[in-house]
Amino acid sequence: MRLAVISDVHGNRLALEAVLEDIGRQSVDGTLNLGDVVSGPLAPVETLDLLIPANFPTVRGNHDRAAVDEKTKDKVDRFARERLTSTQREWLAGLPATRVVDEIFMCHGTPTSDTAPWLDNWWNGRDTTLPDEASVTSKADGLDFPMLLCGHTHIPRIVRLRDGRMIVNPGAVGLQIVRGLPDARYAIIERRNGRWQAALHSVPYDFAAAAQQAQANGFAQWTDALMTGWAGPEGLFG
Ligand SMILES: [Fe+2]
């Protein structure tokens, strides 16, 4: 079994198209989506025009939850919410928080939270360190699946626990931060001879055009992040 894993598209249709084209050359059996699909000052409607018919198994991210909440204050979530069709909002509202596909467990942040980080501490300023082993391992307690998937932090990372289980964060398709690479990210996971392995991929795309979309939509703080991948998360949401 060989699958592609995407996460954190954040309404970046141009990045999504490039990633799906790259996945198209990977001979995969399917694609899994870890959420935060639309919230971003780019192309939320066009992103769902592509993703809803694709019908990838998908979990809900914190920003998917916010994008269908009338009371949301986050400007980026509101940008998406105000543009989505009612059908698209219903699709988002119907996403589950976690999901199991075959022997793979999918969540957005951690198994119990769509806002907590699992494999990174990126929101402590620009600190992108891996949390300690006990912290990472304890969040997998009771999950008897050999492959555990999470997103949310936009930082790609692979961990194998002492008992052999893997935790994979594919990074973000649509918005790169603090690593100095603007290219879109995704992962390939594969079970060979009963063992899971993972590979992290990056795909160049027309990020200058994506940055222009953000600028034109009045979100100047997104342009530098999209153009370079160096920006911190400060000021991008909220
Ligand atoms: Fe998220």
Tab-separated table of C-alpha atoms and ligand atoms in Angstrom:
chain	number	residue	atom	x	y	z
A	1	MET	CA	0.000	0.000	0.000
A	2	ARG	CA	1.325	3.388	-1.028
A	3	LEU	CA	-0.471	6.641	-0.194
A	4	ALA	CA	0.092	10.379	-0.524
A	5	VAL	CA	-0.587	12.579	2.510
A	6	ILE	CA	-1.461	16.257	2.230
A	7	SER	CA	-2.314	18.808	4.916
A	8	ASP	CA	-2.812	22.529	5.505
A	9	VAL	CA	-3.728	23.561	1.970
A	10	HIS	CA	-5.079	26.860	3.392
A	11	GLY	CA	-6.896	27.835	0.220
A	12	ASN	CA	-3.763	27.800	-1.925
A	13	ARG	CA	-5.108	26.271	-5.131
A	14	LEU	CA	-1.883	26.880	-7.072
A	15	ALA	CA	0.166	24.924	-4.539
A	16	LEU	CA	-2.475	22.198	-4.395
A	17	GLU	CA	-2.486	21.766	-8.178
A	18	ALA	CA	1.296	21.411	-8.211
A	19	VAL	CA	1.228	18.853	-5.409
A	20	LEU	CA	-1.557	16.806	-6.998
A	21	GLU	CA	0.327	16.801	-10.291
A	22	ASP	CA	3.442	15.550	-8.510
A	23	ILE	CA	1.404	12.910	-6.657
A	24	GLY	CA	0.056	11.852	-10.046
A	25	ARG	CA	3.558	10.640	-10.916
A	26	GLN	CA	3.980	8.649	-7.672
A	27	SER	CA	1.836	5.586	-8.454
A	28	VAL	CA	-0.136	5.896	-5.219
A	29	ASP	CA	-3.237	3.955	-4.207
A	30	GLY	CA	-4.863	7.094	-2.793
A	31	THR	CA	-4.411	10.426	-1.039
A	32	LEU	CA	-5.254	11.407	2.550
A	33	ASN	CA	-5.963	14.993	3.664
A	34	LEU	CA	-5.291	16.194	7.227
A	35	GLY	CA	-7.304	19.416	7.160
A	36	ASP	CA	-7.052	23.219	7.310
A	37	VAL	CA	-8.287	23.131	3.762
A	38	VAL	CA	-9.602	26.594	2.963
A	39	SER	CA	-8.594	29.302	5.459
A	40	GLY	CA	-6.188	31.580	3.658
A	41	PRO	CA	-6.494	34.819	1.702
A	42	LEU	CA	-6.079	33.110	-1.656
A	43	ALA	CA	-8.649	30.895	-3.391
A	44	PRO	CA	-10.896	29.030	-0.908
A	45	VAL	CA	-13.743	28.393	-3.356
A	46	GLU	CA	-11.476	27.158	-6.131
A	47	THR	CA	-9.614	24.948	-3.661
A	48	LEU	CA	-12.807	23.153	-2.653
A	49	ASP	CA	-13.896	22.995	-6.303
A	50	LEU	CA	-10.897	20.700	-6.687
A	51	LEU	CA	-10.951	18.846	-3.360
A	52	ILE	CA	-14.631	17.983	-2.913
A	53	PRO	CA	-14.902	15.991	-6.160
A	54	ALA	CA	-11.513	14.371	-5.422
A	55	ASN	CA	-13.163	12.753	-2.396
A	56	PHE	CA	-9.946	12.122	-0.457
A	57	PRO	CA	-10.465	10.825	3.098
A	58	THR	CA	-10.183	14.084	5.076
A	59	VAL	CA	-10.164	15.225	8.700
A	60	ARG	CA	-11.208	18.631	9.967
A	61	GLY	CA	-8.620	21.206	10.981
A	62	ASN	CA	-9.062	23.982	13.521
A	63	HIS	CA	-9.417	26.484	10.684
A	64	ASP	CA	-12.036	24.322	8.949
A	65	ARG	CA	-13.973	24.417	12.198
A	66	ALA	CA	-13.560	28.210	12.371
A	67	ALA	CA	-14.438	28.751	8.719
A	68	VAL	CA	-17.961	27.460	9.296
A	69	ASP	CA	-18.425	29.333	12.589
A	70	GLU	CA	-20.456	32.547	12.221
A	71	LYS	CA	-18.728	33.973	15.278
A	72	THR	CA	-15.181	33.480	14.086
A	73	LYS	CA	-13.055	36.610	14.498
A	74	ASP	CA	-9.988	35.430	12.604
A	75	LYS	CA	-9.733	37.534	9.435
A	76	VAL	CA	-8.372	34.657	7.415
A	77	ASP	CA	-11.187	32.316	8.444
A	78	ARG	CA	-13.723	35.026	7.690
A	79	PHE	CA	-12.199	35.631	4.272
A	80	ALA	CA	-12.845	31.974	3.447
A	81	ARG	CA	-16.239	31.776	5.131
A	82	GLU	CA	-17.660	34.793	3.302
A	83	ARG	CA	-16.763	33.324	-0.076
A	84	LEU	CA	-17.677	29.648	0.292
A	85	THR	CA	-20.918	28.329	-1.170
A	86	SER	CA	-23.437	26.763	1.204
A	87	THR	CA	-22.582	23.350	-0.252
A	88	GLN	CA	-18.910	23.926	0.482
A	89	ARG	CA	-19.652	25.052	4.039
A	90	GLU	CA	-21.763	21.941	4.585
A	91	TRP	CA	-18.941	19.745	3.319
A	92	LEU	CA	-16.494	21.395	5.735
A	93	ALA	CA	-18.933	21.154	8.648
A	94	GLY	CA	-19.341	17.433	8.004
A	95	LEU	CA	-15.647	16.553	8.309
A	96	PRO	CA	-14.699	14.278	11.230
A	97	ALA	CA	-12.049	15.320	13.779
A	98	THR	CA	-10.216	12.001	13.389
A	99	ARG	CA	-10.455	9.132	10.965
A	100	VAL	CA	-9.078	5.641	10.422
A	101	VAL	CA	-8.268	4.385	6.924
A	102	ASP	CA	-7.051	0.804	6.766
A	103	GLU	CA	-4.489	0.736	9.625
A	104	ILE	CA	-3.766	4.463	9.461
A	105	PHE	CA	-4.963	6.949	12.085
A	106	MET	CA	-5.521	10.530	10.883
A	107	CYS	CA	-5.826	13.693	12.977
A	108	HIS	CA	-5.097	17.395	12.436
A	109	GLY	CA	-3.154	18.435	15.563
A	110	THR	CA	-3.052	15.559	18.020
A	111	PRO	CA	-5.503	12.667	18.515
A	112	THR	CA	-7.449	14.758	21.051
A	113	SER	CA	-6.950	18.342	19.841
A	114	ASP	CA	-7.014	20.166	16.524
A	115	THR	CA	-5.014	23.070	17.952
A	116	ALA	CA	-2.234	21.337	19.905
A	117	PRO	CA	1.029	20.471	18.114
A	118	TRP	CA	2.300	16.882	18.140
A	119	LEU	CA	5.750	16.855	16.539
A	120	ASP	CA	6.799	20.462	16.871
A	121	ASN	CA	6.770	23.482	19.167
A	122	TRP	CA	6.637	25.988	16.335
A	123	TRP	CA	4.461	28.544	18.050
A	124	ASN	CA	7.000	29.256	20.751
A	125	GLY	CA	8.375	32.123	18.705
A	126	ARG	CA	10.538	30.696	15.927
A	127	ASP	CA	11.417	27.565	17.923
A	128	THR	CA	10.827	24.491	15.780
A	129	THR	CA	12.266	21.884	18.104
A	130	LEU	CA	10.858	18.393	18.432
A	131	PRO	CA	9.095	17.998	21.811
A	132	ASP	CA	10.653	15.433	24.178
A	133	GLU	CA	10.061	11.718	23.684
A	134	ALA	CA	7.639	11.324	26.600
A	135	SER	CA	5.470	14.164	25.307
A	136	VAL	CA	5.354	12.784	21.761
A	137	THR	CA	4.818	9.177	22.870
A	138	SER	CA	2.118	9.876	25.446
A	139	LYS	CA	-0.141	11.448	22.814
A	140	ALA	CA	-0.139	8.110	20.981
A	141	ASP	CA	-1.324	6.192	24.066
A	142	GLY	CA	-3.963	3.612	23.238
A	143	LEU	CA	-3.772	4.107	19.475
A	144	ASP	CA	-3.084	0.655	18.108
A	145	PHE	CA	-2.238	1.739	14.561
A	146	PRO	CA	1.210	1.373	12.967
A	147	MET	CA	0.872	4.695	11.108
A	148	LEU	CA	-0.280	7.893	12.820
A	149	LEU	CA	-0.711	11.062	10.762
A	150	CYS	CA	-0.901	14.682	11.919
A	151	GLY	CA	-0.579	18.136	10.398
A	152	HIS	CA	-1.287	21.635	11.737
A	153	THR	CA	2.260	22.813	12.506
A	154	HIS	CA	3.336	23.263	8.854
A	155	ILE	CA	6.643	21.643	9.841
A	156	PRO	CA	7.315	18.292	8.102
A	157	ARG	CA	8.671	15.632	10.418
A	158	ILE	CA	8.845	11.848	10.781
A	159	VAL	CA	9.147	10.034	14.101
A	160	ARG	CA	9.259	6.316	14.858
A	161	LEU	CA	8.236	5.357	18.399
A	162	ARG	CA	10.136	2.682	20.311
A	163	ASP	CA	7.346	0.203	19.645
A	164	GLY	CA	7.677	0.691	15.882
A	165	ARG	CA	4.705	2.947	15.250
A	166	MET	CA	5.374	5.921	12.981
A	167	ILE	CA	4.087	9.472	13.333
A	168	VAL	CA	4.257	11.540	10.151
A	169	ASN	CA	3.534	15.219	9.622
A	170	PRO	CA	3.715	15.945	5.871
A	171	GLY	CA	4.085	19.718	6.358
A	172	ALA	CA	1.828	22.191	4.587
A	173	VAL	CA	0.755	22.322	0.978
A	174	GLY	CA	-0.270	25.951	1.071
A	175	LEU	CA	1.847	28.028	3.465
A	176	GLN	CA	5.502	27.535	4.433
A	177	ILE	CA	7.042	29.099	7.538
A	178	VAL	CA	10.431	29.373	9.282
A	179	ARG	CA	12.314	26.818	7.164
A	180	GLY	CA	13.420	28.998	4.278
A	181	LEU	CA	11.679	26.970	1.579
A	182	PRO	CA	8.549	28.320	-0.146
A	183	ASP	CA	7.856	25.070	-2.039
A	184	ALA	CA	4.705	23.055	-1.284
A	185	ARG	CA	5.113	19.997	0.938
A	186	TYR	CA	3.494	16.560	1.114
A	187	ALA	CA	4.465	13.025	2.147
A	188	ILE	CA	4.346	9.552	0.706
A	189	ILE	CA	3.769	6.671	3.104
A	190	GLU	CA	4.187	3.064	2.076
A	191	ARG	CA	3.809	-0.349	3.657
A	192	ARG	CA	6.365	-2.795	2.282
A	193	ASN	CA	6.844	-6.283	3.642
A	194	GLY	CA	4.659	-5.398	6.609
A	195	ARG	CA	6.651	-2.306	7.570
A	196	TRP	CA	5.693	1.324	7.090
A	197	GLN	CA	8.096	3.897	5.721
A	198	ALA	CA	7.655	7.570	4.878
A	199	ALA	CA	9.227	10.151	2.599
A	200	LEU	CA	8.856	13.921	2.706
A	201	HIS	CA	8.494	15.739	-0.608
A	202	SER	CA	8.726	19.364	-1.700
A	203	VAL	CA	7.299	20.718	-4.925
A	204	PRO	CA	8.123	24.072	-6.514
A	205	TYR	CA	5.117	26.014	-7.777
A	206	ASP	CA	4.223	29.555	-8.810
A	207	PHE	CA	4.420	30.961	-5.273
A	208	ALA	CA	4.878	34.484	-6.668
A	209	ALA	CA	1.387	34.222	-8.165
A	210	ALA	CA	0.027	32.942	-4.848
A	211	ALA	CA	1.712	35.869	-3.067
A	212	GLN	CA	0.084	38.250	-5.550
A	213	GLN	CA	-3.326	36.766	-4.707
A	214	ALA	CA	-2.717	37.443	-1.010
A	215	GLN	CA	-1.532	40.972	-1.726
A	216	ALA	CA	-4.528	41.696	-3.970
A	217	ASN	CA	-6.873	40.389	-1.280
A	218	GLY	CA	-5.367	42.732	1.307
A	219	PHE	CA	-3.224	40.275	3.284
A	220	ALA	CA	0.243	41.719	2.814
A	221	GLN	CA	1.663	39.740	5.733
A	222	TRP	CA	1.096	36.513	3.763
A	223	THR	CA	3.087	37.647	0.741
A	224	ASP	CA	6.532	37.355	2.291
A	225	ALA	CA	5.718	33.989	3.845
A	226	LEU	CA	4.474	32.659	0.512
A	227	MET	CA	7.426	34.088	-1.413
A	228	THR	CA	10.234	32.863	0.827
A	229	GLY	CA	9.124	30.380	3.488
A	230	TRP	CA	11.170	32.268	6.076
A	231	ALA	CA	8.400	34.155	7.879
A	232	GLY	CA	7.297	33.193	11.375
A	233	PRO	CA	3.663	32.361	12.092
A	234	GLU	CA	3.113	35.728	13.823
A	235	GLY	CA	0.457	37.843	12.173
A	236	LEU	CA	-0.598	35.287	9.567
A	237	PHE	CA	-3.745	34.270	11.436
A	238	GLY	CA	-5.919	36.064	13.948
B	1	FE	FE	-4.250	23.902	11.877
